[in-house]
């Protein structure tokens, strides 16, 4: 499982960096075309919006996997032992239920409905279902990390989503 997790982490970090780099180029070109050339580029404006959606959702999934997302651990921070393990399992289950119902199920329905209606973006003319596909994709990655967390918690070899990974805990 660790090898697969490393591959997913590397893939997500690479995709995030690449999308962010293209996003920066689009925004810079948008500023140049608007204020220097006097004719704003509608293509880069739309592309930047779509990439921002993708990077936000993929980044959120990656951040969860790195255990660096925003968490309110006021109550769970003081727990120890079996109580801490059960709390972490409950939190992991809650995240997984959200990922399955809202992101995977709801996101898939949104993508399918949008693709079936043939809705396309105004400037790029790409199917909007491809843009919305970031939701179920990120949901699948979040679910993957939840499964990894749950297996580690059950085996006693891992930590919950709000804790540093076991190998980082010594830092």
N, CA, C and O atoms as a DFTB+ gen file, in Angstrom:
684 C
 N C O
     1  1       0.830      -1.204       0.000
     2  2       0.000       0.000       0.000
     3  2       0.870       1.262       0.000
     4  3       0.524       2.267      -0.620
     5  1       1.987       1.192       0.695
     6  2       2.869       2.357       0.796
     7  2       3.423       2.752      -0.571
     8  3       3.527       3.938      -0.885
     9  1       3.778       1.756      -1.383
    10  2       4.310       2.049      -2.716
    11  2       3.263       2.730      -3.586
    12  3       3.574       3.677      -4.308
    13  1       2.016       2.250      -3.519
    14  2       0.927       2.862      -4.284
    15  2       0.667       4.286      -3.806
    16  3       0.435       5.187      -4.612
    17  1       0.707       4.482      -2.505
    18  2       0.514       5.821      -1.950
    19  2       1.605       6.769      -2.420
    20  3       1.325       7.924      -2.743
    21  1       2.832       6.300      -2.463
    22  2       3.935       7.143      -2.958
    23  2       3.729       7.520      -4.417
    24  3       4.016       8.650      -4.811
    25  1       3.234       6.582      -5.223
    26  2       2.967       6.863      -6.637
    27  2       1.858       7.907      -6.761
    28  3       1.976       8.850      -7.544
    29  1       0.783       7.742      -5.991
    30  2      -0.329       8.705      -6.025
    31  2       0.157      10.076      -5.567
    32  3      -0.181      11.090      -6.178
    33  1       0.945      10.112      -4.500
    34  2       1.481      11.393      -4.011
    35  2       2.331      12.078      -5.070
    36  3       2.192      13.279      -5.298
    37  1       3.205      11.326      -5.714
    38  2       4.080      11.898      -6.740
    39  2       3.267      12.399      -7.926
    40  3       3.535      13.476      -8.460
    41  1       2.263      11.606      -8.339
    42  2       1.415      11.996      -9.468
    43  2       0.659      13.287      -9.148
    44  3       0.633      14.212      -9.959
    45  1       0.049      13.345      -7.968
    46  2      -0.732      14.531      -7.596
    47  2       0.148      15.764      -7.448
    48  3      -0.229      16.852      -7.882
    49  1       1.310      15.600      -6.842
    50  2       2.185      16.765      -6.682
    51  2       2.676      17.262      -8.037
    52  3       2.763      18.469      -8.259
    53  1       2.993      16.352      -8.933
    54  2       3.444      16.747     -10.270
    55  2       2.338      17.449     -11.041
    56  3       2.570      18.495     -11.646
    57  1       1.143      16.882     -11.024
    58  2       0.006      17.488     -11.729
    59  2      -0.307      18.862     -11.141
    60  3      -0.576      19.809     -11.880
    61  1      -0.272      18.970      -9.830
    62  2      -0.568      20.245      -9.180
    63  2       0.442      21.314      -9.586
    64  3       0.058      22.445      -9.882
    65  1       1.703      20.974      -9.601
    66  2       2.745      21.939      -9.987
    67  2       2.578      22.343     -11.448
    68  3       2.668      23.525     -11.779
    69  1       2.337      21.369     -12.322
    70  2       2.174      21.683     -13.747
    71  2       0.953      22.561     -14.002
    72  3       1.032      23.544     -14.740
    73  1      -0.172      22.205     -13.392
    74  2      -1.385      23.004     -13.580
    75  2      -1.184      24.406     -13.016
    76  3      -1.636      25.386     -13.608
    77  1      -0.511      24.504     -11.881
    78  2      -0.260      25.825     -11.296
    79  2       0.639      26.658     -12.202
    80  3       0.417      27.858     -12.357
    81  1       1.645      26.038     -12.799
    82  2       2.544      26.767     -13.704
    83  2       1.775      27.299     -14.918
    84  3       1.957      28.448     -15.319
    85  1       0.924      26.464     -15.494
    86  2       0.123      26.908     -16.638
    87  2      -0.862      27.992     -16.193
    88  3      -1.118      28.939     -16.936
    89  1      -1.407      27.857     -14.998
    90  2      -2.324      28.866     -14.455
    91  2      -1.619      30.215     -14.333
    92  3      -2.195      31.244     -14.686
    93  1      -0.403      30.224     -13.848
    94  2       0.357      31.475     -13.714
    95  2       0.598      32.098     -15.088
    96  3       0.445      33.308     -15.256
    97  1       0.974      31.282     -16.067
    98  2       1.196      31.793     -17.419
    99  2      -0.098      32.395     -17.974
   100  3      -0.073      33.465     -18.581
   101  1      -1.222      31.712     -17.769
   102  2      -2.516      32.233     -18.256
   103  2      -2.859      33.577     -17.624
   104  3      -3.301      34.501     -18.307
   105  1      -2.654      33.675     -16.326
   106  2      -2.994      34.918     -15.631
   107  2      -2.058      36.048     -16.067
   108  3      -2.503      37.178     -16.267
   109  1      -0.780      35.752     -16.213
   110  2       0.161      36.780     -16.677
   111  2      -0.231      37.241     -18.083
   112  3      -0.248      38.441     -18.358
   113  1      -0.544      36.301     -18.968
   114  2      -0.957      36.677     -20.318
   115  2      -2.250      37.486     -20.282
   116  3      -2.419      38.427     -21.057
   117  1      -3.158      37.123     -19.386
   118  2      -4.414      37.867     -19.259
   119  2      -4.136      39.322     -18.880
   120  3      -4.736      40.240     -19.438
   121  1      -3.232      39.523     -17.935
   122  2      -2.879      40.885     -17.509
   123  2      -2.208      41.639     -18.653
   124  3      -2.539      42.797     -18.907
   125  1      -1.271      40.997     -19.343
   126  2      -0.571      41.640     -20.458
   127  2      -1.550      41.994     -21.573
   128  3      -1.524      43.107     -22.100
   129  1      -2.409      41.047     -21.928
   130  2      -3.339      41.308     -23.037
   131  2      -4.374      42.368     -22.680
   132  3      -4.833      43.104     -23.553
   133  1      -4.742      42.449     -21.420
   134  2      -5.750      43.433     -21.013
   135  2      -5.164      44.827     -20.873
   136  3      -5.714      45.790     -21.407
   137  1      -4.047      44.942     -20.156
   138  2      -3.541      46.274     -19.819
   139  2      -2.486      46.803     -20.788
   140  3      -2.331      48.019     -20.911
   141  1      -1.771      45.945     -21.466
   142  2      -0.743      46.417     -22.394
   143  2      -1.261      46.420     -23.827
   144  3      -1.093      47.398     -24.556
   145  1      -1.895      45.311     -24.224
   146  2      -2.402      45.223     -25.594
   147  2      -3.796      45.828     -25.757
   148  3      -4.213      46.145     -26.871
   149  1      -4.513      45.987     -24.647
   150  2      -5.841      46.592     -24.700
   151  2      -6.949      45.671     -25.191
   152  3      -8.077      46.117     -25.400
   153  1      -6.640      44.395     -25.375
   154  2      -7.651      43.426     -25.806
   155  2      -7.532      42.172     -24.931
   156  3      -6.681      41.320     -25.182
   157  1      -8.386      42.061     -23.907
   158  2      -8.280      40.916     -23.006
   159  2      -8.569      39.593     -23.727
   160  3      -9.444      39.508     -24.589
   161  1      -7.824      38.596     -23.354
   162  2      -7.970      37.267     -23.939
   163  2      -9.046      36.495     -23.185
   164  3      -8.886      36.192     -22.002
   165  1     -10.128      36.184     -23.862
   166  2     -11.212      35.434     -23.206
   167  2     -10.824      33.977     -23.008
   168  3     -11.305      33.325     -22.081
   169  1      -9.959      33.466     -23.870
   170  2      -9.551      32.064     -23.768
   171  2      -8.744      31.824     -22.494
   172  3      -9.013      30.873     -21.760
   173  1      -7.755      32.680     -22.229
   174  2      -6.937      32.462     -21.029
   175  2      -7.727      32.763     -19.760
   176  3      -7.459      32.171     -18.715
   177  1      -8.685      33.664     -19.831
   178  2      -9.537      33.956     -18.681
   179  2     -10.327      32.715     -18.288
   180  3     -10.357      32.333     -17.119
   181  1     -10.954      32.099     -19.257
   182  2     -11.745      30.903     -18.989
   183  2     -10.857      29.729     -18.571
   184  3     -11.195      28.986     -17.650
   185  1      -9.729      29.569     -19.248
   186  2      -8.804      28.490     -18.926
   187  2      -8.292      28.632     -17.494
   188  3      -8.182      27.639     -16.775
   189  1      -7.984      29.839     -17.083
   190  2      -7.504      30.080     -15.722
   191  2      -8.570      29.709     -14.690
   192  3      -8.258      29.111     -13.661
   193  1      -9.818      30.062     -14.965
   194  2     -10.902      29.704     -14.040
   195  2     -11.027      28.196     -13.881
   196  3     -11.165      27.691     -12.767
   197  1     -10.978      27.486     -14.993
   198  2     -11.121      26.028     -14.946
   199  2      -9.927      25.373     -14.250
   200  3     -10.095      24.436     -13.470
   201  1      -8.734      25.867     -14.534
   202  2      -7.550      25.306     -13.877
   203  2      -7.549      25.605     -12.388
   204  3      -7.073      24.794     -11.593
   205  1      -8.073      26.757     -12.003
   206  2      -8.162      27.088     -10.589
   207  2      -9.080      26.109      -9.869
   208  3      -8.803      25.702      -8.741
   209  1     -10.180      25.730     -10.531
   210  2     -11.081      24.726      -9.944
   211  2     -10.351      23.393      -9.767
   212  3     -10.418      22.774      -8.705
   213  1      -9.660      22.964     -10.810
   214  2      -8.964      21.686     -10.756
   215  2      -7.862      21.699      -9.698
   216  3      -7.728      20.749      -8.926
   217  1      -7.078      22.766      -9.662
   218  2      -5.966      22.806      -8.708
   219  2      -6.483      22.884      -7.270
   220  3      -5.869      22.326      -6.361
   221  1      -7.597      23.566      -7.062
   222  2      -8.170      23.630      -5.721
   223  2      -8.635      22.278      -5.230
   224  3      -8.377      21.911      -4.083
   225  1      -9.315      21.534      -6.081
   226  2      -9.823      20.228      -5.679
   227  2      -8.715      19.179      -5.581
   228  3      -8.684      18.396      -4.632
   229  1      -7.820      19.161      -6.546
   230  2      -6.708      18.200      -6.492
   231  2      -5.787      18.538      -5.317
   232  3      -5.300      17.648      -4.620
   233  1      -5.559      19.820      -5.112
   234  2      -4.730      20.245      -3.986
   235  2      -5.339      19.878      -2.648
   236  3      -4.620      19.518      -1.717
   237  1      -6.651      19.965      -2.542
   238  2      -7.321      19.573      -1.297
   239  2      -7.144      18.081      -1.040
   240  3      -6.884      17.675       0.093
   241  1      -7.283      17.274      -2.068
   242  2      -7.103      15.829      -1.918
   243  2      -5.655      15.507      -1.534
   244  3      -5.411      14.697      -0.640
   245  1      -4.708      16.138      -2.208
   246  2      -3.291      15.911      -1.917
   247  2      -2.953      16.352      -0.492
   248  3      -2.215      15.672       0.219
   249  1      -3.498      17.486      -0.091
   250  2      -3.245      18.001       1.252
   251  2      -3.795      17.055       2.310
   252  3      -3.166      16.859       3.349
   253  1      -4.962      16.465       2.060
   254  2      -5.490      15.474       2.988
   255  2      -4.523      14.303       3.099
   256  3      -4.231      13.842       4.203
   257  1      -4.029      13.823       1.972
   258  2      -3.098      12.704       1.983
   259  2      -1.805      13.008       2.717
   260  3      -1.183      12.107       3.280
   261  1      -1.398      14.265       2.715
   262  2      -0.185      14.684       3.420
   263  2      -0.471      15.048       4.874
   264  3       0.444      15.392       5.623
   265  1      -1.729      14.973       5.268
   266  2      -2.188      15.320       6.630
   267  2      -1.842      16.771       6.979
   268  3      -1.448      17.074       8.105
   269  1      -1.993      17.646       6.008
   270  2      -1.664      19.052       6.220
   271  2      -2.871      19.969       5.974
   272  3      -2.722      21.182       5.827
   273  1      -4.053      19.374       5.931
   274  2      -5.250      20.173       5.700
   275  2      -5.692      20.848       6.986
   276  3      -5.219      20.514       8.073
   277  1      -6.589      21.784       6.853
   278  2      -7.116      22.491       8.011
   279  2      -7.939      21.531       8.852
   280  3      -8.832      20.860       8.334
   281  1      -7.650      21.458      10.131
   282  2      -8.385      20.569      11.030
   283  2      -8.566      21.257      12.377
   284  3      -7.671      21.946      12.868
   285  1      -9.719      21.058      12.951
   286  2      -9.977      21.559      14.293
   287  2      -9.789      20.364      15.229
   288  3     -10.660      19.500      15.334
   289  1      -8.649      20.328      15.900
   290  2      -8.322      19.167      16.723
   291  2      -8.331      19.502      18.215
   292  3      -7.588      18.917      19.003
   293  1      -9.177      20.444      18.581
   294  2      -9.275      20.854      19.974
   295  2      -9.643      19.672      20.868
   296  3      -9.056      19.500      21.936
   297  1     -10.601      18.863      20.445
   298  2     -11.022      17.716      21.243
   299  2     -10.147      16.494      21.008
   300  3      -9.769      15.805      21.955
   301  1      -9.826      16.227      19.750
   302  2      -9.083      15.008      19.444
   303  2      -7.619      15.104      19.833
   304  3      -6.968      14.075      20.015
   305  1      -7.092      16.293      19.964
   306  2      -5.686      16.456      20.329
   307  2      -5.352      15.955      21.716
   308  3      -4.206      15.597      21.988
   309  1      -6.334      15.925      22.593
   310  2      -6.081      15.484      23.968
   311  2      -6.396      14.003      24.180
   312  3      -6.195      13.481      25.276
   313  1      -6.883      13.331      23.155
   314  2      -7.215      11.908      23.295
   315  2      -5.971      11.051      23.136
   316  3      -5.022      11.429      22.448
   317  1      -5.988       9.890      23.782
   318  2      -4.889       8.933      23.677
   319  2      -5.442       7.513      23.604
   320  3      -6.592       7.255      23.960
   321  1      -4.600       6.609      23.139
   322  2      -4.937       5.191      23.160
   323  2      -6.101       4.816      22.271
   324  3      -6.253       5.326      21.161
   325  1      -6.914       3.918      22.779
   326  2      -8.044       3.372      22.027
   327  2      -9.070       4.458      21.680
   328  3      -9.656       4.431      20.599
   329  1      -9.283       5.395      22.575
   330  2     -10.226       6.480      22.316
   331  2      -9.767       7.319      21.133
   332  3     -10.572       7.705      20.286
   333  1      -8.479       7.596      21.080
   334  2      -7.905       8.350      19.964
   335  2      -8.063       7.573      18.662
   336  3      -8.408       8.153      17.632
   337  1      -7.814       6.275      18.701
   338  2      -7.929       5.437      17.515
   339  2      -9.377       5.421      17.013
   340  3      -9.610       5.548      15.811
   341  1     -10.348       5.268      17.915
   342  2     -11.760       5.264      17.519
   343  2     -12.182       6.621      16.971
   344  3     -12.944       6.696      16.007
   345  1     -11.691       7.684      17.583
   346  2     -11.990       9.028      17.098
   347  2     -11.435       9.222      15.689
   348  3     -12.119       9.754      14.814
   349  1     -10.199       8.792      15.476
   350  2      -9.580       8.911      14.151
   351  2     -10.324       8.078      13.115
   352  3     -10.489       8.510      11.974
   353  1     -10.776       6.884      13.504
   354  2     -11.557       6.054      12.579
   355  2     -12.886       6.724      12.230
   356  3     -13.320       6.687      11.079
   357  1     -13.527       7.331      13.219
   358  2     -14.792       8.019      12.970
   359  2     -14.585       9.199      12.022
   360  3     -15.369       9.397      11.095
   361  1     -13.537       9.976      12.252
   362  2     -13.237      11.123      11.380
   363  2     -12.948      10.641       9.962
   364  3     -13.433      11.225       8.992
   365  1     -12.165       9.581       9.843
   366  2     -11.841       9.019       8.531
   367  2     -13.107       8.536       7.834
   368  3     -13.286       8.760       6.637
   369  1     -13.984       7.872       8.584
   370  2     -15.252       7.398       8.016
   371  2     -16.122       8.569       7.558
   372  3     -16.736       8.501       6.494
   373  1     -16.180       9.632       8.343
   374  2     -16.976      10.809       7.968
   375  2     -16.451      11.438       6.679
   376  3     -17.231      11.831       5.812
   377  1     -15.135      11.530       6.557
   378  2     -14.534      12.078       5.333
   379  2     -14.852      11.169       4.150
   380  3     -15.180      11.645       3.063
   381  1     -14.753       9.846       4.368
   382  2     -15.027       8.886       3.293
   383  2     -16.489       8.955       2.850
   384  3     -16.774       8.897       1.653
   385  1     -17.406       9.075       3.790
   386  2     -18.834       9.180       3.448
   387  2     -19.078      10.437       2.622
   388  3     -19.824      10.391       1.644
   389  1     -18.467      11.556       2.995
   390  2     -18.597      12.781       2.219
   391  2     -18.034      12.586       0.813
   392  3     -18.658      12.974      -0.175
   393  1     -16.851      11.983       0.736
   394  2     -16.221      11.769      -0.572
   395  2     -17.087      10.880      -1.465
   396  3     -17.210      11.131      -2.664
   397  1     -17.683       9.851      -0.883
   398  2     -18.508       8.928      -1.671
   399  2     -19.813       9.579      -2.104
   400  3     -20.159       9.549      -3.285
   401  1     -20.543      10.170      -1.153
   402  2     -21.884      10.677      -1.478
   403  2     -21.857      11.984      -2.263
   404  3     -22.559      12.115      -3.266
   405  1     -21.078      12.922      -1.834
   406  2     -21.087      14.245      -2.470
   407  2     -20.157      14.296      -3.672
   408  3     -20.558      14.711      -4.759
   409  1     -18.934      13.877      -3.476
   410  2     -17.944      14.059      -4.537
   411  2     -18.032      12.981      -5.617
   412  3     -18.046      13.296      -6.807
   413  1     -18.091      11.721      -5.213
   414  2     -18.142      10.660      -6.223
   415  2     -19.535      10.527      -6.838
   416  3     -19.693      10.640      -8.054
   417  1     -20.540      10.289      -6.001
   418  2     -21.899      10.085      -6.523
   419  2     -22.452      11.371      -7.137
   420  3     -22.875      11.387      -8.293
   421  1     -22.442      12.444      -6.351
   422  2     -22.961      13.715      -6.859
   423  2     -22.136      14.269      -8.003
   424  3     -22.685      14.768      -8.985
   425  1     -20.813      14.185      -7.880
   426  2     -19.941      14.669      -8.939
   427  2     -20.097      13.874     -10.224
   428  3     -20.105      14.446     -11.314
   429  1     -20.221      12.551     -10.100
   430  2     -20.436      11.717     -11.291
   431  2     -21.752      12.086     -11.969
   432  3     -21.806      12.212     -13.192
   433  1     -22.816      12.260     -11.178
   434  2     -24.112      12.643     -11.756
   435  2     -24.024      13.995     -12.456
   436  3     -24.598      14.177     -13.530
   437  1     -23.317      14.933     -11.860
   438  2     -23.140      16.245     -12.482
   439  2     -22.391      16.122     -13.809
   440  3     -22.793      16.711     -14.812
   441  1     -21.308      15.356     -13.807
   442  2     -20.524      15.171     -15.038
   443  2     -21.376      14.492     -16.105
   444  3     -21.397      14.930     -17.255
   445  1     -22.081      13.420     -15.727
   446  2     -22.895      12.679     -16.694
   447  2     -24.013      13.553     -17.266
   448  3     -24.258      13.547     -18.473
   449  1     -24.685      14.300     -16.398
   450  2     -25.778      15.159     -16.853
   451  2     -25.262      16.264     -17.772
   452  3     -25.882      16.576     -18.789
   453  1     -24.137      16.844     -17.410
   454  2     -23.575      17.925     -18.217
   455  2     -23.099      17.411     -19.575
   456  3     -23.301      18.068     -20.596
   457  1     -22.472      16.248     -19.584
   458  2     -22.026      15.680     -20.855
   459  2     -23.213      15.276     -21.730
   460  3     -23.164      15.430     -22.951
   461  1     -24.278      14.761     -21.113
   462  2     -25.435      14.325     -21.905
   463  2     -26.199      15.499     -22.517
   464  3     -26.823      15.355     -23.568
   465  1     -26.148      16.653     -21.862
   466  2     -26.836      17.826     -22.419
   467  2     -25.986      18.551     -23.460
   468  3     -26.486      19.401     -24.196
   469  1     -24.702      18.211     -23.515
   470  2     -23.836      18.827     -24.514
   471  2     -23.392      20.232     -24.174
   472  3     -22.984      20.984     -25.059
   473  1     -23.465      20.600     -22.898
   474  2     -23.052      21.951     -22.496
   475  2     -21.553      22.126     -22.711
   476  3     -20.753      21.299     -22.273
   477  1     -21.179      23.208     -23.389
   478  2     -19.769      23.508     -23.637
   479  2     -19.429      24.886     -23.076
   480  3     -20.305      25.726     -22.872
   481  1     -18.150      25.094     -22.834
   482  2     -17.718      26.387     -22.306
   483  2     -17.789      27.430     -23.423
   484  3     -17.598      27.097     -24.593
   485  1     -18.060      28.680     -23.071
   486  2     -18.237      29.710     -24.093
   487  2     -17.003      29.978     -24.952
   488  3     -17.121      30.061     -26.175
   489  1     -15.834      30.113     -24.353
   490  2     -14.653      30.509     -25.117
   491  2     -13.868      29.313     -25.663
   492  3     -13.498      29.286     -26.837
   493  1     -13.622      28.338     -24.808
   494  2     -12.808      27.193     -25.226
   495  2     -13.599      26.139     -25.995
   496  3     -13.023      25.330     -26.721
   497  1     -14.909      26.152     -25.833
   498  2     -15.797      25.189     -26.497
   499  2     -15.500      23.743     -26.097
   500  3     -15.682      22.826     -26.897
   501  1     -15.043      23.541     -24.863
   502  2     -14.831      22.182     -24.383
   503  2     -16.049      21.766     -23.568
   504  3     -16.691      22.615     -22.950
   505  1     -16.379      20.476     -23.553
   506  2     -17.522      20.020     -22.756
   507  2     -17.318      20.339     -21.270
   508  3     -16.268      20.047     -20.699
   509  1     -18.331      20.938     -20.662
   510  2     -18.225      21.331     -19.260
   511  2     -18.122      20.124     -18.335
   512  3     -17.655      20.249     -17.203
   513  1     -18.546      18.980     -18.799
   514  2     -18.397      17.769     -17.999
   515  2     -16.939      17.483     -17.675
   516  3     -16.629      16.969     -16.600
   517  1     -16.041      17.814     -18.601
   518  2     -14.611      17.614     -18.349
   519  2     -14.116      18.545     -17.246
   520  3     -13.256      18.173     -16.448
   521  1     -14.658      19.735     -17.209
   522  2     -14.286      20.682     -16.155
   523  2     -14.794      20.174     -14.812
   524  3     -14.068      20.198     -13.818
   525  1     -16.043      19.714     -14.783
   526  2     -16.638      19.225     -13.543
   527  2     -16.078      17.880     -13.106
   528  3     -16.319      17.457     -11.975
   529  1     -15.342      17.199     -13.968
   530  2     -14.759      15.899     -13.623
   531  2     -13.742      16.010     -12.490
   532  3     -13.349      14.996     -11.912
   533  1     -13.316      17.216     -12.171
   534  2     -12.409      17.411     -11.041
   535  2     -13.056      16.971      -9.733
   536  3     -12.361      16.544      -8.811
   537  1     -14.370      17.072      -9.643
   538  2     -15.061      16.718      -8.396
   539  2     -14.983      15.218      -8.130
   540  3     -14.489      14.828      -7.072
   541  1     -15.451      14.349      -9.046
   542  2     -15.327      12.914      -8.740
   543  2     -13.875      12.427      -8.715
   544  3     -13.552      11.499      -7.973
   545  1     -13.002      13.035      -9.511
   546  2     -11.589      12.642      -9.473
   547  2     -11.013      12.892      -8.086
   548  3     -10.373      12.016      -7.505
   549  1     -11.241      14.081      -7.561
   550  2     -10.731      14.410      -6.231
   551  2     -11.400      13.553      -5.161
   552  3     -10.761      13.155      -4.186
   553  1     -12.676      13.274      -5.345
   554  2     -13.376      12.394      -4.405
   555  2     -12.765      11.008      -4.365
   556  3     -12.644      10.411      -3.296
   557  1     -12.377      10.490      -5.525
   558  2     -11.742       9.169      -5.581
   559  2     -10.392       9.181      -4.870
   560  3     -10.046       8.226      -4.174
   561  1      -9.633      10.257      -5.044
   562  2      -8.330      10.358      -4.382
   563  2      -8.516      10.486      -2.871
   564  3      -7.784       9.865      -2.101
   565  1      -9.483      11.280      -2.450
   566  2      -9.769      11.419      -1.017
   567  2     -10.182      10.073      -0.435
   568  3      -9.739       9.706       0.653
   569  1     -11.019       9.342      -1.145
   570  2     -11.434       8.016      -0.688
   571  2     -10.233       7.078      -0.595
   572  3     -10.131       6.298       0.353
   573  1      -9.331       7.145      -1.560
   574  2      -8.106       6.340      -1.516
   575  2      -7.334       6.619      -0.228
   576  3      -6.926       5.688       0.467
   577  1      -7.134       7.892       0.090
   578  2      -6.405       8.242       1.304
   579  2      -7.161       7.789       2.553
   580  3      -6.539       7.360       3.525
   581  1      -8.483       7.876       2.542
   582  2      -9.271       7.417       3.691
   583  2      -9.093       5.916       3.920
   584  3      -8.978       5.465       5.059
   585  1      -9.070       5.158       2.840
   586  2      -8.835       3.713       2.960
   587  2      -7.445       3.463       3.536
   588  3      -7.275       2.609       4.407
   589  1      -6.460       4.200       3.056
   590  2      -5.107       4.055       3.589
   591  2      -5.068       4.385       5.081
   592  3      -4.467       3.651       5.865
   593  1      -5.707       5.489       5.471
   594  2      -5.740       5.868       6.887
   595  2      -6.419       4.786       7.724
   596  3      -5.912       4.405       8.780
   597  1      -7.566       4.290       7.253
   598  2      -8.331       3.294       8.004
   599  2      -7.533       2.000       8.173
   600  3      -7.519       1.420       9.258
   601  1      -6.879       1.554       7.121
   602  2      -6.065       0.332       7.213
   603  2      -4.943       0.527       8.228
   604  3      -4.690      -0.352       9.051
   605  1      -4.276       1.665       8.172
   606  2      -3.214       1.949       9.134
   607  2      -3.712       2.020      10.558
   608  3      -3.048       1.535      11.473
   609  1      -4.879       2.621      10.759
   610  2      -5.444       2.721      12.107
   611  2      -5.859       1.357      12.643
   612  3      -5.632       1.044      13.811
   613  1      -6.461       0.559      11.788
   614  2      -6.909      -0.766      12.225
   615  2      -5.716      -1.670      12.528
   616  3      -5.736      -2.421      13.503
   617  1      -4.681      -1.598      11.696
   618  2      -3.470      -2.407      11.912
   619  2      -2.595      -1.863      13.028
   620  3      -1.708      -2.565      13.515
   621  1      -2.827      -0.639      13.436
   622  2      -1.988      -0.020      14.451
   623  2      -0.674       0.503      13.904
   624  3       0.238       0.820      14.667
   625  1      -0.571       0.597      12.572
   626  2       0.671       1.056      11.946
   627  2       0.571       2.475      11.416
   628  3       1.560       3.024      10.930
   629  1      -0.603       3.075      11.502
   630  2      -0.798       4.404      10.929
   631  2      -1.414       5.353      11.920
   632  3      -1.624       5.029      13.088
   633  1      -1.697       6.541      11.418
   634  2      -2.325       7.576      12.240
   635  2      -3.558       8.080      11.514
   636  3      -3.815       7.722      10.365
   637  1      -4.304       8.905      12.198
   638  2      -5.521       9.452      11.623
   639  2      -5.253      10.589      10.666
   640  3      -4.107      10.997      10.482
   641  1      -6.314      11.109      10.051
   642  2      -6.153      12.181       9.068
   643  2      -5.683      13.502       9.670
   644  3      -5.213      14.374       8.939
   645  1      -5.798      13.665      10.977
   646  2      -5.391      14.925      11.600
   647  2      -4.001      14.857      12.210
   648  3      -3.521      15.850      12.756
   649  1      -3.347      13.704      12.127
   650  2      -2.046      13.517      12.753
   651  2      -0.962      13.409      11.690
   652  3      -1.225      13.118      10.523
   653  1       0.267      13.656      12.137
   654  2       1.390      13.432      11.224
   655  2       1.516      11.931      10.982
   656  3       1.176      11.133      11.855
   657  1       2.003      11.540       9.800
   658  2       2.254      10.117       9.563
   659  2       3.270       9.576      10.573
   660  3       4.057      10.335      11.139
   661  1       3.245       8.271      10.790
   662  2       4.112       7.645      11.781
   663  2       5.578       7.992      11.535
   664  3       6.303       8.294      12.483
   665  1       6.035       7.956      10.261
   666  2       7.444       8.232       9.969
   667  2       7.794       9.692      10.200
   668  3       8.970      10.008      10.383
   669  1       6.800      10.613      10.200
   670  2       7.050      12.036      10.438
   671  2       6.847      12.436      11.896
   672  3       7.193      13.554      12.280
   673  1       6.298      11.552      12.704
   674  2       5.933      11.906      14.077
   675  2       7.156      12.235      14.931
   676  3       7.029      12.946      15.927
   677  1       8.326      11.739      14.566
   678  2       9.533      11.987      15.342
   679  2      10.054      13.410      15.173
   680  3      10.865      13.869      15.978
   681  1       9.606      14.105      14.149
   682  2      10.093      15.477      13.864
   683  2       9.691      16.453      14.939
   684  3      10.018      17.637      14.853
